[in-house]
Coordinates of C-alpha atoms and ligand atoms in Angstrom, one line a residue:
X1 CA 141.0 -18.1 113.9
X2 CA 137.6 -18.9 112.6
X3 CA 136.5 -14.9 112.8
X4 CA 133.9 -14.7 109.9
X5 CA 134.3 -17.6 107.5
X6 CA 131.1 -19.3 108.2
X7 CA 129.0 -16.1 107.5
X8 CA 130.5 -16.2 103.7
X9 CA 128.0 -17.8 101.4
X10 CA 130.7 -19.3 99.1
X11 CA 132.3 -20.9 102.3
X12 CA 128.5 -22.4 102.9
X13 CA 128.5 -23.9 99.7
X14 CA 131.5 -25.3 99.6
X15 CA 130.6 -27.0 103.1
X16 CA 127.5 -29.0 101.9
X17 CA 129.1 -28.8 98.1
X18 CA 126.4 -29.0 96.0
X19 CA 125.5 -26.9 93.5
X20 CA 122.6 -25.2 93.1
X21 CA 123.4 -23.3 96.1
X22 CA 126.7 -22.0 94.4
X23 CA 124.5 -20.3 92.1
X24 CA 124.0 -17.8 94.7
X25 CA 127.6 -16.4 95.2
X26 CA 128.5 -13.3 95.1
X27 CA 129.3 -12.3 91.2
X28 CA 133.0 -11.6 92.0
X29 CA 133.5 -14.8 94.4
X30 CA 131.5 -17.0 91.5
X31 CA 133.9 -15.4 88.5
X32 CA 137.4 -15.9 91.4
X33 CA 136.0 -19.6 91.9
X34 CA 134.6 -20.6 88.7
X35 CA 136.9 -22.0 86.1
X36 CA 133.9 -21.8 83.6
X37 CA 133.1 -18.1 84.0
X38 CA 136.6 -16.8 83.1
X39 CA 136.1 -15.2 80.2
X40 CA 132.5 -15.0 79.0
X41 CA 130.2 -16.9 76.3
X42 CA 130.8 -14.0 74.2
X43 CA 134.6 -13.8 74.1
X44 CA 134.3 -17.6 73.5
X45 CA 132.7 -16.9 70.5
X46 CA 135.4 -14.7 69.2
X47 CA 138.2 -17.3 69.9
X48 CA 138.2 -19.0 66.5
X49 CA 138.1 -22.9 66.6
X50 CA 140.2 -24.7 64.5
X51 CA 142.6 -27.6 64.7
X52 CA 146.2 -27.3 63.2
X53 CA 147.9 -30.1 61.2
X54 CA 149.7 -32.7 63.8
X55 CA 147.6 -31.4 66.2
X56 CA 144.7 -34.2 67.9
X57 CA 143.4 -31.8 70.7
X58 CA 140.0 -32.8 70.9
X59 CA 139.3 -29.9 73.7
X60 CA 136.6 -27.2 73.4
X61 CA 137.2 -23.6 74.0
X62 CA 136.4 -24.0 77.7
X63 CA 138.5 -26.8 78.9
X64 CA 141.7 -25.2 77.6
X65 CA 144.6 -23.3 79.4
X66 CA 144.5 -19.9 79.2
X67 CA 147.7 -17.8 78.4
X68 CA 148.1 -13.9 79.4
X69 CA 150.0 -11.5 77.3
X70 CA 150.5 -9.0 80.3
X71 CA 152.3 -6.9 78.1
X72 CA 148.6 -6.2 75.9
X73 CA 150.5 -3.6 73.6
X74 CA 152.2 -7.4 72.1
X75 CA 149.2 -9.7 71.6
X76 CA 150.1 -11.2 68.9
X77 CA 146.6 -11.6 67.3
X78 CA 144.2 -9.1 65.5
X79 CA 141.7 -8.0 65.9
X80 CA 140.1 -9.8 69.5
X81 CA 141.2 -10.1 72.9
X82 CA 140.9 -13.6 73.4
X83 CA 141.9 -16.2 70.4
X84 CA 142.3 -19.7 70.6
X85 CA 145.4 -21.1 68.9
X86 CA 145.9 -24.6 67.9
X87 CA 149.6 -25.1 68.0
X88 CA 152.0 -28.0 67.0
X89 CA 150.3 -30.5 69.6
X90 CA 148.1 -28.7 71.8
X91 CA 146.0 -25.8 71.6
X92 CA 145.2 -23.1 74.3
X93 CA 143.4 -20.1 74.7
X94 CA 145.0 -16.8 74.8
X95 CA 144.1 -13.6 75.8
X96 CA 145.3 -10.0 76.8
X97 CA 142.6 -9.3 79.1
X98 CA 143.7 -9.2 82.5
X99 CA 141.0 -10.2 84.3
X100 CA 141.5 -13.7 83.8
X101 CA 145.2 -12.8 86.2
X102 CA 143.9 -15.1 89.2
X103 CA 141.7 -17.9 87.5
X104 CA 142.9 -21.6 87.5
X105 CA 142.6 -21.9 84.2
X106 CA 145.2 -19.2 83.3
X107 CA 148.6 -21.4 83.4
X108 CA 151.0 -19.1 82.0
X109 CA 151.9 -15.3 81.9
X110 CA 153.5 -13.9 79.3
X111 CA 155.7 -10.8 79.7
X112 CA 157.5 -8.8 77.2
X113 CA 160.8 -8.0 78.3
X114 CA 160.9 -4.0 78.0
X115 CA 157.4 -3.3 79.2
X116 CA 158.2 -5.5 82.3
X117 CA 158.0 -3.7 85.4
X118 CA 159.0 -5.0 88.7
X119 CA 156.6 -2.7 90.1
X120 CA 154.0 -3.7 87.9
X121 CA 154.4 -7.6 88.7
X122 CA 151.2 -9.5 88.6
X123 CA 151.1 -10.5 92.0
X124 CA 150.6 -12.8 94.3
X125 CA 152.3 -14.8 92.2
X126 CA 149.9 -18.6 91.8
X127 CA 151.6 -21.2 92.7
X128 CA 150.4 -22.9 89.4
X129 CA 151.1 -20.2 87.3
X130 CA 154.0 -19.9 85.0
X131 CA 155.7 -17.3 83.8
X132 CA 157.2 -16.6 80.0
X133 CA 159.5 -13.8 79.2
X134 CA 159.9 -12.6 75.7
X135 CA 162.7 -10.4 75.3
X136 CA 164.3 -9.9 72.0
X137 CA 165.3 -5.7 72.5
X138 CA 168.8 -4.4 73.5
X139 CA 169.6 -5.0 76.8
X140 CA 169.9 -1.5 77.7
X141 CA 165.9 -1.6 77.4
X142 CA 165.2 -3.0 80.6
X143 CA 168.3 -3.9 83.0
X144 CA 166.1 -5.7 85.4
X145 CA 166.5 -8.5 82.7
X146 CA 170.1 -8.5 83.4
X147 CA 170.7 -9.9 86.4
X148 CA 169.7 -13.6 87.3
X149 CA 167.2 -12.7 90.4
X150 CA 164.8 -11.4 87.4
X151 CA 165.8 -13.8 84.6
X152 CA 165.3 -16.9 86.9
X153 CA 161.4 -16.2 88.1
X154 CA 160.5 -16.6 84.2
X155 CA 159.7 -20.6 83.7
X156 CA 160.4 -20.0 80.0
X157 CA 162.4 -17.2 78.2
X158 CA 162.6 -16.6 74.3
X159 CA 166.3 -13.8 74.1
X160 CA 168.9 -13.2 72.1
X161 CA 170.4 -15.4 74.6
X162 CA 171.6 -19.3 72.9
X163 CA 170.3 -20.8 76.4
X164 CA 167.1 -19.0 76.3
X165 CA 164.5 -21.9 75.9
X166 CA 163.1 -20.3 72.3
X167 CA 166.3 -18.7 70.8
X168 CA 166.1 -15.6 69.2
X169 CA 169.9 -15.2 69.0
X170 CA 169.8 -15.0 64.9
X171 CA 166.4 -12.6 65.0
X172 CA 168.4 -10.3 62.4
X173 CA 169.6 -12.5 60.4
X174 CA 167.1 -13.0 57.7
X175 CA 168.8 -16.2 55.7
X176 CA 172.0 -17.6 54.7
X177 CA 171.3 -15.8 51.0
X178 CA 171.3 -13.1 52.7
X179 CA 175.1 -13.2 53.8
X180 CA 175.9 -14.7 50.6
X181 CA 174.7 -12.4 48.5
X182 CA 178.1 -11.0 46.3
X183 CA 179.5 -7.4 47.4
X184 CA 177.4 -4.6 46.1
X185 CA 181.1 -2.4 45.2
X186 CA 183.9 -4.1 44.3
X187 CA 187.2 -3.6 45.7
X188 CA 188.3 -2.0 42.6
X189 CA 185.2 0.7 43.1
X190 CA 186.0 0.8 46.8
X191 CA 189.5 1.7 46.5
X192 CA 188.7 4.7 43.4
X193 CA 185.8 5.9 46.3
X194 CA 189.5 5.9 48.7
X195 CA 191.1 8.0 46.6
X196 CA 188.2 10.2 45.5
X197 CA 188.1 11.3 49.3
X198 CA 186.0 8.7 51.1
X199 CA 187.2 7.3 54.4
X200 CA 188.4 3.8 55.0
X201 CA 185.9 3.5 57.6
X202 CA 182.2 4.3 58.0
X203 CA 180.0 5.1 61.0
X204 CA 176.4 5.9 61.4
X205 CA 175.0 6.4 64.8
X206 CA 172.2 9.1 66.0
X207 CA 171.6 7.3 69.7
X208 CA 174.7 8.4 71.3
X209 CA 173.9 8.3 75.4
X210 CA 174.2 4.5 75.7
X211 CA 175.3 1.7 77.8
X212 CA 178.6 0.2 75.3
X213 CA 179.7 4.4 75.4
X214 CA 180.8 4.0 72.2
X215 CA 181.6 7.2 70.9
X216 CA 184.4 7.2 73.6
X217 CA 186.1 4.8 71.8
X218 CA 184.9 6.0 68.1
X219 CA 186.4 9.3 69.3
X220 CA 189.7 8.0 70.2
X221 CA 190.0 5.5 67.1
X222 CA 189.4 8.8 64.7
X223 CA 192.9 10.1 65.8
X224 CA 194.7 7.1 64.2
X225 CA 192.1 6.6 61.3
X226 CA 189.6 8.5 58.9
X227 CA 186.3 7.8 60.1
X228 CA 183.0 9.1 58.0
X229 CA 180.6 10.1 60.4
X230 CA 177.0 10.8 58.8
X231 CA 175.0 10.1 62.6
X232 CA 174.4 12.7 64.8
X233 CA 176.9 11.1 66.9
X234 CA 180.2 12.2 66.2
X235 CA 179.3 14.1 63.2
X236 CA 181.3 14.9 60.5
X237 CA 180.1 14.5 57.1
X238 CA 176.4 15.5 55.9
X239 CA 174.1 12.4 54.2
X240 CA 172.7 13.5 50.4
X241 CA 169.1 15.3 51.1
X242 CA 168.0 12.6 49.2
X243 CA 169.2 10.1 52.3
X244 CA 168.1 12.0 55.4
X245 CA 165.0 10.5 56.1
X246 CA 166.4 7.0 56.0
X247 CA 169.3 7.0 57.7
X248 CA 167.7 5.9 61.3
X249 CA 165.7 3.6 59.4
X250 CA 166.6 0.0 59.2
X251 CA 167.7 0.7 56.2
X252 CA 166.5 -1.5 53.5
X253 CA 166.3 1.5 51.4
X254 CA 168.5 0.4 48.1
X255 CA 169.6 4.0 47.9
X256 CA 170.8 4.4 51.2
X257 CA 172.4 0.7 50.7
X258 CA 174.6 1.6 47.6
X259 CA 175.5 5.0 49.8
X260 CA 177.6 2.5 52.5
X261 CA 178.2 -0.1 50.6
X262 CA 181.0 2.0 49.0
X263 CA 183.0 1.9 52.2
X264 CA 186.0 -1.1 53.1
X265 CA 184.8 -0.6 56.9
X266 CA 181.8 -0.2 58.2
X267 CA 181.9 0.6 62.5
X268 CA 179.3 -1.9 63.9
X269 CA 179.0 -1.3 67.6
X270 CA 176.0 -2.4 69.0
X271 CA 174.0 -0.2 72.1
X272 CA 174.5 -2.6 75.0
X273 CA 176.4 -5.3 75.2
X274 CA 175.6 -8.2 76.3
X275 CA 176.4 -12.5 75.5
X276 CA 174.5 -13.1 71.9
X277 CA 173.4 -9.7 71.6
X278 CA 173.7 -9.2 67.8
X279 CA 171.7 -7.1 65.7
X280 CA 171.7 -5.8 62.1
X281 CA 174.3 -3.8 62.7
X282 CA 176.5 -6.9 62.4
X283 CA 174.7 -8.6 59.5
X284 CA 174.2 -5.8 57.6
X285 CA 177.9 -5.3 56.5
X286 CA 178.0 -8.9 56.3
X287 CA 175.5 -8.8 53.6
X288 CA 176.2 -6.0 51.9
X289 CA 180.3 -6.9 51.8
X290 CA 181.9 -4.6 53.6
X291 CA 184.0 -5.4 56.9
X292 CA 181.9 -5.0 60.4
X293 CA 184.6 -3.6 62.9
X294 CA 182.8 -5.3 65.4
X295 CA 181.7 -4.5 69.4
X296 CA 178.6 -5.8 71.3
X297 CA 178.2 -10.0 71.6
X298 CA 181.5 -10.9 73.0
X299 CA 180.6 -14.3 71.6
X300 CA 180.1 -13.1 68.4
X301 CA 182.4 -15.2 66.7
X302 CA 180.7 -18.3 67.5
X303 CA 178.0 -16.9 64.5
X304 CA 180.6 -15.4 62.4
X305 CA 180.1 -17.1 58.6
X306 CA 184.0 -17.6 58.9
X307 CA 186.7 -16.9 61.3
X308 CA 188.3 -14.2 59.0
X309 CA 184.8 -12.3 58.1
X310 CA 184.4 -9.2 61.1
X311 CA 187.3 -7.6 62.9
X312 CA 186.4 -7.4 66.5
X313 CA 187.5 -4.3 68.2
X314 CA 188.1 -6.3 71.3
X315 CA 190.7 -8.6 69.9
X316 CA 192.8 -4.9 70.2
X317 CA 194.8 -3.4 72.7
X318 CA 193.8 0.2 71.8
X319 CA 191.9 2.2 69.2
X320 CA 195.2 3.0 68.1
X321 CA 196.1 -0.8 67.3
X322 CA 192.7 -1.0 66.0
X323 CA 193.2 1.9 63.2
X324 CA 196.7 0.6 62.6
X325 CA 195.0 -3.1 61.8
X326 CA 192.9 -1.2 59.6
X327 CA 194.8 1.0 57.8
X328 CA 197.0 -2.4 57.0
X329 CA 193.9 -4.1 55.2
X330 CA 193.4 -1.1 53.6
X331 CA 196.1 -1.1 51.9
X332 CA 196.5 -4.4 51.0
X333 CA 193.8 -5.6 48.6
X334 CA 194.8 -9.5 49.0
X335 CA 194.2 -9.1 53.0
X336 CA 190.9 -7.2 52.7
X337 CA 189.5 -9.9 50.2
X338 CA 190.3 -12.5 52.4
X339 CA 187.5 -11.2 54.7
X340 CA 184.9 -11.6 52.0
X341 CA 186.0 -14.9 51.2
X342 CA 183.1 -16.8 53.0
X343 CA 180.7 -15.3 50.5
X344 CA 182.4 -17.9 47.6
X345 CA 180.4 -21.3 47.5
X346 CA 181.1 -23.5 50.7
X347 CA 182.7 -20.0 51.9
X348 CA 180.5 -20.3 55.1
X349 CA 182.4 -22.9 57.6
X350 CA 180.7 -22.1 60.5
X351 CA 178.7 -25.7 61.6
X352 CA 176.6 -24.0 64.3
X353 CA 175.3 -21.3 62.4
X354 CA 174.2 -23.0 59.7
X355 CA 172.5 -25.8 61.7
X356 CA 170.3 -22.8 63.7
X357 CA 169.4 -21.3 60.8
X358 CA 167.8 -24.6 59.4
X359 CA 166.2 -25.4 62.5
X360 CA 164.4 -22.5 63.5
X361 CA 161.1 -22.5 62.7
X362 CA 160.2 -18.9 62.3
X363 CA 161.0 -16.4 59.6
X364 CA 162.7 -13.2 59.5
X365 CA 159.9 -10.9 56.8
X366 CA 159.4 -14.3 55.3
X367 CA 155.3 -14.8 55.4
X368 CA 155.8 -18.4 55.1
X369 CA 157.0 -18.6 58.1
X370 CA 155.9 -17.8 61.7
X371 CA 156.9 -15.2 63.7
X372 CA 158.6 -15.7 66.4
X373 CA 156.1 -14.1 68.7
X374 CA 153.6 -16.7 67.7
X375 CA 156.1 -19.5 67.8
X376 CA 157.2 -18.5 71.3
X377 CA 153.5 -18.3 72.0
X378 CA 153.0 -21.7 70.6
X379 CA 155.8 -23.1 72.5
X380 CA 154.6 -21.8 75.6
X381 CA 151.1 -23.5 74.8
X382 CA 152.2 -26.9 73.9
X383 CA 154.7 -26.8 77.0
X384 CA 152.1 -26.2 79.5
X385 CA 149.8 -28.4 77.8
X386 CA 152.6 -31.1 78.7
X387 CA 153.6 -30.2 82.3
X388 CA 149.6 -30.0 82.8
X389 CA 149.3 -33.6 81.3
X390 CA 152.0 -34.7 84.1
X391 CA 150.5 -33.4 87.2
X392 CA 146.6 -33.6 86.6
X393 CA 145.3 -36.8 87.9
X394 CA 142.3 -37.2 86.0
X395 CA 140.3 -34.6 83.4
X396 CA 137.8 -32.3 83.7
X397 CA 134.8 -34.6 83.0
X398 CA 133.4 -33.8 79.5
X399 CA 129.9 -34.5 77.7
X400 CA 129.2 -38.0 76.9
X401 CA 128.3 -36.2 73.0
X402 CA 128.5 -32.4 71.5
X403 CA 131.2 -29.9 72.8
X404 CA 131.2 -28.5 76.5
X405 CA 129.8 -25.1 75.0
X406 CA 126.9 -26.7 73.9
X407 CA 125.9 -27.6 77.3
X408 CA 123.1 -25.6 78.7
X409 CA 123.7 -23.8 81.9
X410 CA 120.9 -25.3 83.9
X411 CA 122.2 -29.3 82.7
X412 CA 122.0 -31.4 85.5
X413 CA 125.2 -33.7 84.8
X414 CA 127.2 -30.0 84.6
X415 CA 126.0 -28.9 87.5
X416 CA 126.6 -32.2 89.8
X417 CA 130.2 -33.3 88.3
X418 CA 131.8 -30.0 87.0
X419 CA 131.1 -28.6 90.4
X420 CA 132.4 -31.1 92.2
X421 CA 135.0 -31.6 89.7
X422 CA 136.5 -28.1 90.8
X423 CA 135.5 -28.4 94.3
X424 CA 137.4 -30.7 95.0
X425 CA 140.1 -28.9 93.8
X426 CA 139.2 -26.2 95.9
X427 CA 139.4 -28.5 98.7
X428 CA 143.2 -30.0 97.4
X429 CA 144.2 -26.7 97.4
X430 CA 142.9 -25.7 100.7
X431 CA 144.7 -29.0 102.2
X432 CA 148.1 -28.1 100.8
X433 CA 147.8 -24.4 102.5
X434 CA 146.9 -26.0 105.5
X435 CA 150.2 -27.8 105.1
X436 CA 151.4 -24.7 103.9
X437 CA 151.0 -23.2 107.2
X438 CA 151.9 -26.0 109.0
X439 CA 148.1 -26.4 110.5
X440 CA 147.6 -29.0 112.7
X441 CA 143.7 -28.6 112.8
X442 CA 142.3 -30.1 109.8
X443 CA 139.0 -28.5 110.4
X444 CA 140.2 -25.2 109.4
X445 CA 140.5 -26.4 105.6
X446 CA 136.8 -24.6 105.4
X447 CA 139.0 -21.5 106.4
X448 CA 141.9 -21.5 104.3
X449 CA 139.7 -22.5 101.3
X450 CA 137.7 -19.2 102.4
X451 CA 140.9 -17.4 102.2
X452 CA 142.1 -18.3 99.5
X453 CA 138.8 -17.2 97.6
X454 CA 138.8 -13.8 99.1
X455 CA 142.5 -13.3 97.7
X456 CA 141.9 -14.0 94.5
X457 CA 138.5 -11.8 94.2
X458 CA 140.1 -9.1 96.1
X459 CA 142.8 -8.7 93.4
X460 CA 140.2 -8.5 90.4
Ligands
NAG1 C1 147.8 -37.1 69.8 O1 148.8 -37.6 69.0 C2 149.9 -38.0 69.7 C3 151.0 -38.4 68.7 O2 151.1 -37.4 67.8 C4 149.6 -39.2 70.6 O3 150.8 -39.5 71.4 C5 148.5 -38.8 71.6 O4 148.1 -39.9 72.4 C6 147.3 -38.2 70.8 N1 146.3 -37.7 71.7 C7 145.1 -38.0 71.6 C8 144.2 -37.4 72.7 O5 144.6 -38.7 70.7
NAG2 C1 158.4 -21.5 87.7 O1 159.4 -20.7 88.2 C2 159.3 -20.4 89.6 C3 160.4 -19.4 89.9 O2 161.6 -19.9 89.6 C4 159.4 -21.7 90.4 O3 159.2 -21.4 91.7 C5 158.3 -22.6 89.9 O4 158.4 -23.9 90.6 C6 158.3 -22.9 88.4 N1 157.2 -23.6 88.0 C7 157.3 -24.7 87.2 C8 156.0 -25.3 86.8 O5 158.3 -25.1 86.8
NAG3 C1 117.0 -24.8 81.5 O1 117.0 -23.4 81.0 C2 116.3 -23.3 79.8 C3 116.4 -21.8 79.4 O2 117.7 -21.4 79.5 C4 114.8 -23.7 79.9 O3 114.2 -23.6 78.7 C5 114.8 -25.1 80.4 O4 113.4 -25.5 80.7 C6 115.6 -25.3 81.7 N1 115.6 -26.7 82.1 C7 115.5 -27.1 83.3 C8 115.5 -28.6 83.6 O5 115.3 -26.3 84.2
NAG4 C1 155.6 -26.8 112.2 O1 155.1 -27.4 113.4 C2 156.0 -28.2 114.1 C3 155.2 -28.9 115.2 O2 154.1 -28.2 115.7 C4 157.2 -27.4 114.5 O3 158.1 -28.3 115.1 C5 157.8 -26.8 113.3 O4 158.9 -25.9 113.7 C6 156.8 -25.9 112.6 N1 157.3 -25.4 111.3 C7 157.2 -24.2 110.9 C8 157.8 -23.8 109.6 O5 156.5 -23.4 111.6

């Protein structure tokens, strides 16, 4: 088993470990092996240093954990490639570049949930490395992220999901004013649209192939109930010209608001469904006082501002009891107010919901705030910053003064203790896969160090 190791000049140099032979690897071996040459002096120039408030990293650029955005489209940062990012309590590096995939210093991976392809996995997989899904889309976007196989290689998640470990369950829900905000028609003007010719109840969908098959059931509920369709789904009534262009749009046109607010029901079926899978479609009737006639969380009373605020379709036997529920409240004004009545002061009961909205630290179009791709970002940083703080033994020796940048490549004390700094981790590494593989010849650490290296340059 010891076919060619000792003719590989990184394996030499490991041997007698010191380091002015290193400086002869081979480019790819030296960038696989060397911590220090992950990303280079330029991009560290980029990264921006700065220290955020609370936060008493001391760490230059180079010492840092690196995170990957797999999923480049998302970087969350304009306009570099590489950024540093000083978070609550730690800071970390962050990049989209994929060529830092196999380096030490890269600690974390971060995936978006509907660009993730199995297929496309960054693999091998480090033993050091964490994962971090981000994955606030429908579920229909990616079913891989359905089933627990997929959901449990991800060390971290941020999803609409409550038990996700950075909750976006509320993502479209901008603020409690926002719910609270009085109806935009009265009931008095709601009932004169009734008997002007609108419908009771209002639908609006143009995706109509999806995974909660809606338009079966919207089809079967319009036997037993007027239903105003202006989608292309179902289609039965034409928008104003005026309105066309805004009616896929997420709709914070005040025109196209006033158009729907005039109707008691508004269908609000969501595209997949799934546990805490709520999106505007939910909240926007909320807001806007009309009734959701609700289908898509099937926890989605736990959020609810009161018990009485959404009909959910599911609480039915059939569209047909649906429509009959419906055409009840319809006519009877006292009943249909009843569902409006968390919008009156202390109208919103609901303990849970009003604890997450004051606790989550991003904003929903509020520039105060963070986003929640940068907070999940953040939280990814200052959690591997922790878990890294448990397991090192000791740190990455620094400069007794200025910042590790500052240190000249040819520096004597670098070369002699950062080298054998990360030697010696090659070496702890090459002992656990000799464990690994149940070796019992210690000897053939040389080896397995060797073979590790080739791995990770052979998947640059
Ligand atoms: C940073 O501050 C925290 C408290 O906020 C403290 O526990 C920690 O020891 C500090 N770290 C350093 C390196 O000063
Ligand atoms: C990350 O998750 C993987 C897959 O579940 C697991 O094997 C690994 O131990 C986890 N890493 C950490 C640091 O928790
Ligand atoms: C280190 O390199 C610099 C140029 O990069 C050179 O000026 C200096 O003399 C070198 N020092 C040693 C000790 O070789
Ligand atoms: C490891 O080696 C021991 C003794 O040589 C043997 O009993 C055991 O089955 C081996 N385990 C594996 C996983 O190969």
């Amino acid at each position: 088993m010891r076919r060619g190791w000792d003719r590989a000049p990184g394996v030499l140099c490991l041997a007698l470990s010191w380091a002015a032979l290193c400086r002869s690897w081979e480019p790819a071996d030296a960038e696989a092996f060397g911590p220090q040459s992950a990303l280079s002096d330029v991009e560290f120039a980029v990264a921006a240093s700065y220290r955020g408030p609370g936060n008493n990293d001391t760490r230059g650029n180079r010492e840092l954990p690196i995170l990957l955005w797999w999923s480049a489209g998302l970087f969350p940062h304009f306009p570099g490639d590489t950024e540093r990012v000083d978070c609550a309590r730690s800071s970390c590096l962050v990049t989209r570049q994929r060529k830092v995939q196999l380096q030490r210093r890269t600690t974390a991976i971060i995936f978006y949930g509907t660009d993730f392809r199995a297929y496309e996995a960054p693999l091998p997989r480090l033993p050091h490395q964490t994962w971090a899904l981000f994955h606030e889309e429908s579920p229909m976007n990616n079913y891989v992220l359905s089933h627990t196989p997929a959901i449990r290689l991800f060390n971290y998640t941020a999803t609409f999901r409550r038990e996700s470990d950075y909750p976006l369950t509320l993502q479209w829900l901008p603020s409690l004013e926002y719910l609270l905000q009085p109806p935009a028609v009265s009931l008095q003007e709601k009932n004169r649209w009734r008997r002007a010719g609108l419908a009771p109840v209002l639908y609006m969908q143009s995706h109509c192939d999806v995974p909660s098959d809606r338009d079966r059931y919207v089809r079967e509920l319009m036997k037993y109930i007027e239903v105003d369709s202006y989608g292309k789904c179902l289609n039965n009534r034409q928008l104003p010209e005026r309105l066309e262009n805004t009616e896929t749009a997420t709709g914070e046109d005040s025109e196209f608001m006033s158009f729907v607010s005039r109707y008691k029901f508004h269908l609000a079926l969501e595209n997949g469904i799934c546990p805490d899978y709520m999106t505007e479609k939910l909240w926007r009737p909320l807001h806007l006082g009309c009734v959701p006639v609700y289908r898509g969380s099937p926890s989605a009373s736990d959020w609810l501002p009161s018990p009485r605020s959404a009909v959910l379709v599911d609480d039915f036997p059939s569209p047909r009891a649906l429509a009959d529920f419906l055409r009840q409240l319809d006519a009877d004004d006292a009943a249909y107010a009843r569902f409006l009545e968390f919008k009156r002061p202390g109208g919103v009961a609901n303990a849970p919901l009003l604890e997450a909205l004051r606790a989550r630290e991003w904003g929903v179009n509020d520039m105060t705030k963070p986003n929640y791709l940068n907070g999940f970002e953040c939280f990814v940083c200052d959690r591997e910053n922790e878990r890294l703080a448990a397991q090192r033994g000791c740190p990455l020796p620094t400069p007794g003064y200025g910042q590790p940048e500052d240190i000249a490549q040819n520096d004597s004390w670098a070369q002699m203790w950062l080298q054998d700094y990360w030697q010696s981790l090659d070496q702890a590494e090459g002992l656990e896969s000799l464990i690994l593989h149940n070796e019992s010849d210690p000897s053939l650490l040389w080896h397995h160090i060797h073979q590790l290296a080739v791995r990770r340059a052979g998947h640059h």
